[in-house]
Tab-separated table of C-alpha atoms in Angstrom:
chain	number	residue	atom	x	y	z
A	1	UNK	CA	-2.443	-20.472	8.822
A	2	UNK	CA	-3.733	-18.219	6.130
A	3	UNK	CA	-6.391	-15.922	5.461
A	4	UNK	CA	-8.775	-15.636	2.285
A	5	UNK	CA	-10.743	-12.442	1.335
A	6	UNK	CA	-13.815	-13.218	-1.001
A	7	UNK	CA	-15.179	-10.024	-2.391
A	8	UNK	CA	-18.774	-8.948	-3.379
A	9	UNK	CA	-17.761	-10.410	-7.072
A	10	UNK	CA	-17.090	-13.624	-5.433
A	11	UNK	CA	-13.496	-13.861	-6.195
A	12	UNK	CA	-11.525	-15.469	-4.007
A	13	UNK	CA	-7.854	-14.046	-2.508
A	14	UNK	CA	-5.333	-14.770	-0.240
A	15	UNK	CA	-4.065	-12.268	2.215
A	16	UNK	CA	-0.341	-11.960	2.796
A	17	UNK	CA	0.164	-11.767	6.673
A	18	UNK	CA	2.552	-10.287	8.412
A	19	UNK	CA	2.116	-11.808	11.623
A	20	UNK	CA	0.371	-14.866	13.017
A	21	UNK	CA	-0.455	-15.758	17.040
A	22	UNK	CA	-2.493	-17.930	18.808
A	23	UNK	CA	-4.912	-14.413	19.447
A	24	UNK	CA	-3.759	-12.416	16.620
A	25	UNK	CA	-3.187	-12.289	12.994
A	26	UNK	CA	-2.119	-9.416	10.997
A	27	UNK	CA	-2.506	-9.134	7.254
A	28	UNK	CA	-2.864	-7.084	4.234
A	29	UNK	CA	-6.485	-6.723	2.494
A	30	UNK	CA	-5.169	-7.831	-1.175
A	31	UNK	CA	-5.855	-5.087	-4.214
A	32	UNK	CA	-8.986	-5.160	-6.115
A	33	UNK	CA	-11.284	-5.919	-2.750
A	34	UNK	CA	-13.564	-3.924	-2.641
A	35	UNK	CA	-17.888	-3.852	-1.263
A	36	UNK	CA	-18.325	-6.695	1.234
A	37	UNK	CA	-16.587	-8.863	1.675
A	38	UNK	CA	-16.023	-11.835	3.461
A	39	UNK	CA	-12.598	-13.052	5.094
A	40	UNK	CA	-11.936	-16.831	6.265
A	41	UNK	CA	-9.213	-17.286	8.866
A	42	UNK	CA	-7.927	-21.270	8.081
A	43	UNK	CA	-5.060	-23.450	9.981
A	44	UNK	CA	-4.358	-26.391	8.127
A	45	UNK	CA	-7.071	-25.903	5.254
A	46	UNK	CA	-9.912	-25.944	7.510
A	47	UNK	CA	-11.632	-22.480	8.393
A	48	UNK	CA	-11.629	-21.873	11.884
A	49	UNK	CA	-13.015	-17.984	11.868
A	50	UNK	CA	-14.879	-16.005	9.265
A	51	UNK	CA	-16.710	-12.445	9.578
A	52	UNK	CA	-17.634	-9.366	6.722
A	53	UNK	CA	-15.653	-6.115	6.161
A	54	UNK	CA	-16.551	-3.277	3.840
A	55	UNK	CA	-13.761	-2.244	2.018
A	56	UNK	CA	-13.598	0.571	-0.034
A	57	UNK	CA	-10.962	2.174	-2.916
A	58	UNK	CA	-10.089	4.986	-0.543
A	59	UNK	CA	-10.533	5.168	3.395
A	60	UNK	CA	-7.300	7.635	4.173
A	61	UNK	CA	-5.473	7.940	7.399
A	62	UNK	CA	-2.097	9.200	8.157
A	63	UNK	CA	0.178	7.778	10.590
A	64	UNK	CA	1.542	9.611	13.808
A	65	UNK	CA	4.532	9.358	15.351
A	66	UNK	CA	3.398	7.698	18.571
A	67	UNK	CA	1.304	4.556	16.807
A	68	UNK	CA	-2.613	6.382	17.367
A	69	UNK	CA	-2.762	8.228	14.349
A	70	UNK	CA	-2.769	11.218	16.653
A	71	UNK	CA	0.018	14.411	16.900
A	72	UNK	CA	2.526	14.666	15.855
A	73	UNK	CA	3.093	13.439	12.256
A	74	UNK	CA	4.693	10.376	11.310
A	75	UNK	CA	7.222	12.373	8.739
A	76	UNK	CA	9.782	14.290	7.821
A	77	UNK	CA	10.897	17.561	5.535
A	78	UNK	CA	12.869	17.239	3.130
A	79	UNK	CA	14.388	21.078	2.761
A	80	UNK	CA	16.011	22.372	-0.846
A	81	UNK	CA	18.304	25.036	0.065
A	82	UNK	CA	18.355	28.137	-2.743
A	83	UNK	CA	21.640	26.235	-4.244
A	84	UNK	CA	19.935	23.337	-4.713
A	85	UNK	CA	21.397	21.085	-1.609
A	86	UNK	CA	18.719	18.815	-0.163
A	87	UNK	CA	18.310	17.333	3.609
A	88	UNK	CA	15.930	15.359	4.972
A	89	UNK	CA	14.807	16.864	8.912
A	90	UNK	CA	13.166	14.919	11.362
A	91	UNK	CA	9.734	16.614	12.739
A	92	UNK	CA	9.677	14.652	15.919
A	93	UNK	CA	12.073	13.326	18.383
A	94	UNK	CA	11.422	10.834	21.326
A	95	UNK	CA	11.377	12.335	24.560
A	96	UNK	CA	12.323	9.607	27.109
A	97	UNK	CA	10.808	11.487	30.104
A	98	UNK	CA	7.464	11.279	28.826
A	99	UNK	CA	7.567	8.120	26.508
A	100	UNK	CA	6.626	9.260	23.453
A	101	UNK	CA	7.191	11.394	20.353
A	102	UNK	CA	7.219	14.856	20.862
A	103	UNK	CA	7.231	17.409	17.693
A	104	UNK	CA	10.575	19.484	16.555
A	105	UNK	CA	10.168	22.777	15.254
A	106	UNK	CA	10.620	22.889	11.528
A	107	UNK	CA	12.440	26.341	11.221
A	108	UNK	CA	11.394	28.465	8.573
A	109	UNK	CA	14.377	30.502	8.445
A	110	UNK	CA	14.618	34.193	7.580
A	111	UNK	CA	17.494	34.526	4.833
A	112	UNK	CA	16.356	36.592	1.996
A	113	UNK	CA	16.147	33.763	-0.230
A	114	UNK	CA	14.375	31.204	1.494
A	115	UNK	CA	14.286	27.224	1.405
A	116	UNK	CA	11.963	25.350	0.102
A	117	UNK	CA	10.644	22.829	2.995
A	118	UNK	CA	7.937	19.553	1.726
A	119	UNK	CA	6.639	17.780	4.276
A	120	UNK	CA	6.986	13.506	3.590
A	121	UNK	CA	4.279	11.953	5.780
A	122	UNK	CA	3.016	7.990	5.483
A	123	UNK	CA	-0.008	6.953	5.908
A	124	UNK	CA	-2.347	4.169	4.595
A	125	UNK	CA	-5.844	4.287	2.279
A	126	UNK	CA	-4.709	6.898	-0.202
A	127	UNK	CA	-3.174	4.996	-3.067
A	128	UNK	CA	-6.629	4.053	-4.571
A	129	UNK	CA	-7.341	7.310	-5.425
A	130	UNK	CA	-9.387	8.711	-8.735
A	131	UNK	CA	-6.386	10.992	-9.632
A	132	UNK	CA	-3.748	12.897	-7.885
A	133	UNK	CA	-6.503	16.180	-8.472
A	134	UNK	CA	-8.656	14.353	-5.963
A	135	UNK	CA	-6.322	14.942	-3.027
A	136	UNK	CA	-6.184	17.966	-1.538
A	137	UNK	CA	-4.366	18.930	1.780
A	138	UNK	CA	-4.034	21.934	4.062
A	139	UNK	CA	-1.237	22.727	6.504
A	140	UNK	CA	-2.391	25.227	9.393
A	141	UNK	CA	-5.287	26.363	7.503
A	142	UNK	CA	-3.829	27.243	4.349
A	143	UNK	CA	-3.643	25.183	0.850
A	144	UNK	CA	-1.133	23.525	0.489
A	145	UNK	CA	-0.076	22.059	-3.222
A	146	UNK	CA	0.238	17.985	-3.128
A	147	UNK	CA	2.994	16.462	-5.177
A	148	UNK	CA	2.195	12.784	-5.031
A	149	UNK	CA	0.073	10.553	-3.080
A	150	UNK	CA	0.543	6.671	-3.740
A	151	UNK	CA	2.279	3.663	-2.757
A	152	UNK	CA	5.286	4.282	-0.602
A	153	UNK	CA	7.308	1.566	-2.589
A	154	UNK	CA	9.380	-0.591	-0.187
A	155	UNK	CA	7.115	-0.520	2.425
A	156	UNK	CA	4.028	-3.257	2.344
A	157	UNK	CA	0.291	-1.437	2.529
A	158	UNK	CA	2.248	1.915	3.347
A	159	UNK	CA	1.308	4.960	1.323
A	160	UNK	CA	2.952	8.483	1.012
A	161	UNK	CA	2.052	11.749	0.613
A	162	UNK	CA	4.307	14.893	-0.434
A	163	UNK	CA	3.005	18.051	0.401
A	164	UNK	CA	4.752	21.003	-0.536
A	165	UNK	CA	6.557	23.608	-0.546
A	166	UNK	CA	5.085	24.598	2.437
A	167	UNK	CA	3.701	28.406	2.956
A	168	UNK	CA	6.293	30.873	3.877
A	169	UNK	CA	3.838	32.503	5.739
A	170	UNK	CA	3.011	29.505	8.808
A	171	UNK	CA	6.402	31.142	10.134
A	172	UNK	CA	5.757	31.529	14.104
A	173	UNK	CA	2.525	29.558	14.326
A	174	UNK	CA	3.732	26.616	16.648
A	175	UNK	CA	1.673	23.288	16.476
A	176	UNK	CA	-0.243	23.199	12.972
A	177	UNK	CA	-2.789	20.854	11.577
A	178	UNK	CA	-2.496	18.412	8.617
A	179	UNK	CA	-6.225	18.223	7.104
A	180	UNK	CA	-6.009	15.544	4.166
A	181	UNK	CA	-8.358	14.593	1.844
A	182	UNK	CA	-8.670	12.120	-0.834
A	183	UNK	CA	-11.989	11.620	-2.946
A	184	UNK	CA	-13.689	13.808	-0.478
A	185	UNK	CA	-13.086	11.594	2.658
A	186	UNK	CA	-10.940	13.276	5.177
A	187	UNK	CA	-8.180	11.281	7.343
A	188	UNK	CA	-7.303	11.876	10.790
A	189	UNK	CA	-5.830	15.399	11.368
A	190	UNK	CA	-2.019	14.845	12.455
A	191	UNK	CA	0.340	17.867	13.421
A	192	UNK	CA	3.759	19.383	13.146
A	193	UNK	CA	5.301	22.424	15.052
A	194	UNK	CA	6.801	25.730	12.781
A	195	UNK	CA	9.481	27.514	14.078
């Protein structure tokens, strides 16, 4: 089985796939794809499904912890205490009761010299960005400064975005949204919970 993506220039590519089924295959729409586009499903060199996709260089979305790219985020914080000490914090925990991901507070603190928290989320779309000045990102409302936004690195078709350091001053407010976007098109609003 394979799959081959033919773009609008005509150029022909093969997808890598991550998983194949008699109902299902999964795969990765290879770089430089982009307009319409046609993709060929083949078993044994012979095409047994075709249909047209519109791909574009940016179409952002960012993942959530329960698999709908709703809630809470699929992240974490990575907090710099004032000596310099790093952690990484989770911002959701699985609550077996319910069956699914529920958010964990990402305290704020109140010493007089504060940490430093940046939110680490992954999503998908982003990396073909114009420049890093195109992506813009609030947290609860406010601005909030974006670091990087690219390839994740070890994980296939996974991007990452670094947002940070987060406003001192969404202390208290409880479940916030995370309003991304990236060339002017806005992904799905995830959340996460401040203490």
């Amino acid at each position: 089985t394979s799959v081959k993506v033919t773009d609008s220039a005509g150029v022909e590519r093969t997808a890598p796939l991550f998983f194949v089924s008699p109902t299902q295959i999964n795969y990765q729409l290879p770089a430089g794809v982009t307009g319409t586009a046609t993709v060929a499903i083949l078993r044994d060199n012979s095409i047994v499904g075709a249909g047209q996709l519109q791909a574009t260089n940016v179409a952002p979305g960012l993942f959530g912890a329960n698999a709908n790219g709703q809630g809470v985020a699929a992240a974490v914080v990575l907090r710099i205490k004032s000596n310099g000490a790093q952690s990484f914090e989770p911002v959701s925990n699985f609550d077996q009761t319910i069956r699914r991901f529920v958010a964990v507070p990402i305290d704020l603190g109140s010493s007089p010299v504060p940490d430093r928290f940046y939110l680490i989320l992954l999503g998908t779309g982003i990396r073909g960005r114009i420049s890093l000045a195109n992506v813009t990102a609030t947290v609860g409302g406010l601005a909030t400064p974006v670091s990087f936004a690219g390839a994740q690195g070890s994980l296939v078709g996974v991007d990452q975005l670094n947002l940070g350091p987060l406003p001192g001053n969404l202390k208290g407010r409880g479940n916030v949204d995370i309003v991304l976007r990236v060339d002017g098109k806005t992904a799905n609003t995830v959340q996460v919970n401040i203490k």
